[in-house]
Amino acid sequence: MASLRELSEKRGVRFGCAVSVEALDDPEYVEAVGRECGISVAENASKFGPLCPSQGSHDYSAFDRIVAFAEERGMALRGHALVWHTQTPKWLGEDLPVREILADHIEETVGRYRGRIESWDVVNEAVADDAGMRDTIFLRSLGPDYLEWAFRIAHEADPGCQLVYNDYSIDEVCPKSDRVYELLSDLLGKGVPVHGVGLQAHLELSNPPNMDSVRRNVRRFRDLGLQVLVTEMDVRIPEPFSQEKREEQGRIYEEFVRACVEEGVTRILTWGLTDRYSWIPGFFQGTGEALPLDSKMRTKPAFEGLTRALGESTG
Ligand code: G3I
């Protein structure tokens, strides 16, 4: 059977997943990701905190391992995430010169991989769940223009890189995605180099998005001239797990990816590939089995749904 990589690349789409550096010691994981994925992103290794365990220096060893894994297989690479209020360095505090520290981090990290990372999540989750601006160390230290500032610095460090704003719960039209739309419209209006918006698509079996609304949402961002990426898709299932729920999960994967690809999305990444390594059970107690392969690396209805959605011709 054709891999998800082969199916998607036939129609100019790249399918991939977040890669856990710890899982690269698992040969079954390496084989599965290497077979199915044409693009990858580090699940944690390219974040500010993991890259900067101590002040004044970077440790790129874990990320370099993921970069090597991807480049050896001709995979495209995403970078995630330069400015995010979570997983910041443990030593970072507002008593320090945050602007200078963050500028150095962006310049050094984006510059190090210049020409090798096709897109970076420059700012992640800056809009709060109430659609206001999230109160973070970066908003407090740098002021409301920190997004413009960060995108401009990243662009200078790698002018050829696609710079993305990434967030969750913005997959369909809603107050939060409206705010992101306004935010990105303003930035574009000021000539800020923002090239894409990332829909994380962390979906719930019991509350799937309205697919017509997803289509309208993708369309309006595309009409701004932005690329739209599905950056972290998974569909968590509530316990008790059942085949019926797995079949429903497959329908959600299929319908969501079909809607996005038909509206011009060309990057579809899941947040992990196999239930053997997924953030979901630890973060959402009582849920799991969110990914296309099960913990034994066997395909699930979710994988079949992706196969149908990615394998269709564009007519
Ligand atoms: O690496 C340390 C390890 O040394 C330590 O022993 C262990 C126990 O404390 O923690 C390990 O770090 C954990 C890290 O994952 C690597 O496994 C952190 O505690 C844990 O918080 C971290 O969770 C990550 C989470 O982001 C942090 O918010 C998840 O793996 C990761 O999947 C998740 O990914 C985020 C995206 O970056 C942004 N969108 C939402 C998505 C889900 O939260």
XYZ file of N, CA, C and O in Angstrom, residues 165 170 177-197 199 215-228 263:
156
model
N 2.416 31.945 12.434
C 1.770 32.111 13.743
C 0.959 30.855 14.001
O 0.151 30.450 13.148
N -8.324 27.253 16.910
C -8.610 28.249 15.844
C -8.880 27.541 14.523
O -8.645 28.072 13.436
N -10.466 32.442 16.685
C -9.875 32.521 15.339
C -10.166 33.885 14.709
O -9.355 34.385 13.910
N -11.278 34.518 15.093
C -11.532 35.894 14.632
C -10.410 36.820 15.105
O -9.918 37.667 14.365
N -10.015 36.665 16.369
C -8.960 37.526 16.930
C -7.639 37.289 16.229
O -6.892 38.218 15.934
N -7.341 36.010 15.966
C -6.105 35.687 15.237
C -6.164 36.290 13.837
O -5.187 36.872 13.351
N -7.316 36.223 13.221
C -7.492 36.798 11.882
C -7.210 38.308 11.912
O -6.453 38.832 11.090
N -7.767 38.992 12.906
C -7.541 40.445 13.034
C -6.057 40.732 13.276
O -5.459 41.611 12.673
N -5.465 39.941 14.166
C -4.060 40.124 14.537
C -3.180 40.009 13.308
O -2.329 40.860 13.035
N -3.393 38.953 12.533
C -2.543 38.710 11.358
C -2.842 39.727 10.262
O -1.933 40.179 9.553
N -4.087 40.141 10.136
C -4.423 41.191 9.160
C -3.669 42.471 9.491
O -3.076 43.108 8.616
N -3.639 42.818 10.800
C -2.917 44.033 11.231
C -1.429 43.924 10.911
O -0.817 44.855 10.389
N -0.860 42.762 11.232
C 0.577 42.577 10.987
C 0.879 42.681 9.500
O 1.825 43.355 9.073
N 0.051 42.034 8.691
C 0.271 42.084 7.235
C 0.127 43.516 6.738
O 0.887 43.988 5.889
N -0.833 44.236 7.311
C -1.048 45.627 6.912
C 0.152 46.512 7.211
O 0.378 47.531 6.558
N 0.958 46.098 8.208
C 2.168 46.869 8.556
C 3.410 46.337 7.845
O 4.534 46.713 8.161
N 3.171 45.384 6.945
C 4.303 44.838 6.179
C 5.165 43.878 6.970
O 6.320 43.607 6.620
N 4.590 43.327 8.064
C 5.356 42.381 8.875
C 5.452 41.047 8.120
O 4.448 40.584 7.552
N 6.618 40.407 8.081
C 6.790 39.161 7.301
C 6.164 37.953 7.988
O 6.849 37.128 8.586
N 4.842 37.874 7.943
C 4.096 36.692 8.406
C 3.612 35.970 7.158
O 2.980 36.582 6.301
N 3.917 34.717 7.037
C 3.610 33.995 5.802
C 2.553 32.906 5.974
O 2.000 32.397 4.990
N 2.314 32.519 7.216
C 1.379 31.407 7.405
C 0.752 31.409 8.778
O 1.235 32.054 9.723
N -0.356 30.669 8.869
C -1.026 30.444 10.154
C -1.125 28.938 10.363
O -1.441 28.184 9.428
N -2.898 25.877 12.201
C -4.048 25.374 12.957
C -3.570 24.111 13.667
O -3.250 23.117 13.020
N -13.754 25.023 6.585
C -13.497 25.472 5.213
C -13.535 27.008 5.114
O -12.630 27.631 4.521
N -14.554 27.622 5.740
C -14.659 29.093 5.692
C -13.445 29.729 6.379
O -12.893 30.744 5.933
N -13.027 29.114 7.462
C -11.887 29.647 8.229
C -10.599 29.575 7.419
O -9.852 30.564 7.313
N -10.342 28.414 6.810
C -9.132 28.273 5.990
C -9.171 29.273 4.839
O -8.189 29.966 4.554
N -10.345 29.389 4.208
C -10.498 30.271 3.057
C -10.187 31.722 3.428
O -9.484 32.422 2.692
N -10.649 32.164 4.571
C -10.433 33.585 4.903
C -8.952 33.870 5.192
O -8.435 34.918 4.807
N -8.253 32.921 5.784
C -6.809 33.125 5.990
C -6.075 33.071 4.652
O -5.167 33.845 4.380
N -6.488 32.170 3.777
C -5.875 32.090 2.447
C -6.143 33.380 1.669
O -5.282 33.880 0.951
N -7.319 33.958 1.868
C -7.653 35.216 1.167
C -6.797 36.395 1.650
O -6.680 37.417 0.962
N -6.178 36.223 2.837
C -5.233 37.247 3.307
C -3.871 37.091 2.623
O -2.953 37.867 2.834
N -3.734 35.990 1.862
C -2.441 35.706 1.229
C -1.566 34.810 2.079
O -0.380 34.624 1.792
N -2.143 34.231 3.134
C -1.370 33.379 4.036
C -1.451 31.915 3.616
O -2.474 31.469 3.081
N -0.360 31.182 3.853
C -0.419 29.732 3.815
C -1.132 29.282 5.090
O -0.986 29.913 6.145
N -1.901 28.204 4.994
C -2.523 27.621 6.186
C -1.945 26.222 6.362
O -1.887 25.439 5.395
N -9.230 23.115 0.463
C -9.183 24.584 0.556
C -7.762 25.105 0.402
O -7.485 26.268 0.688
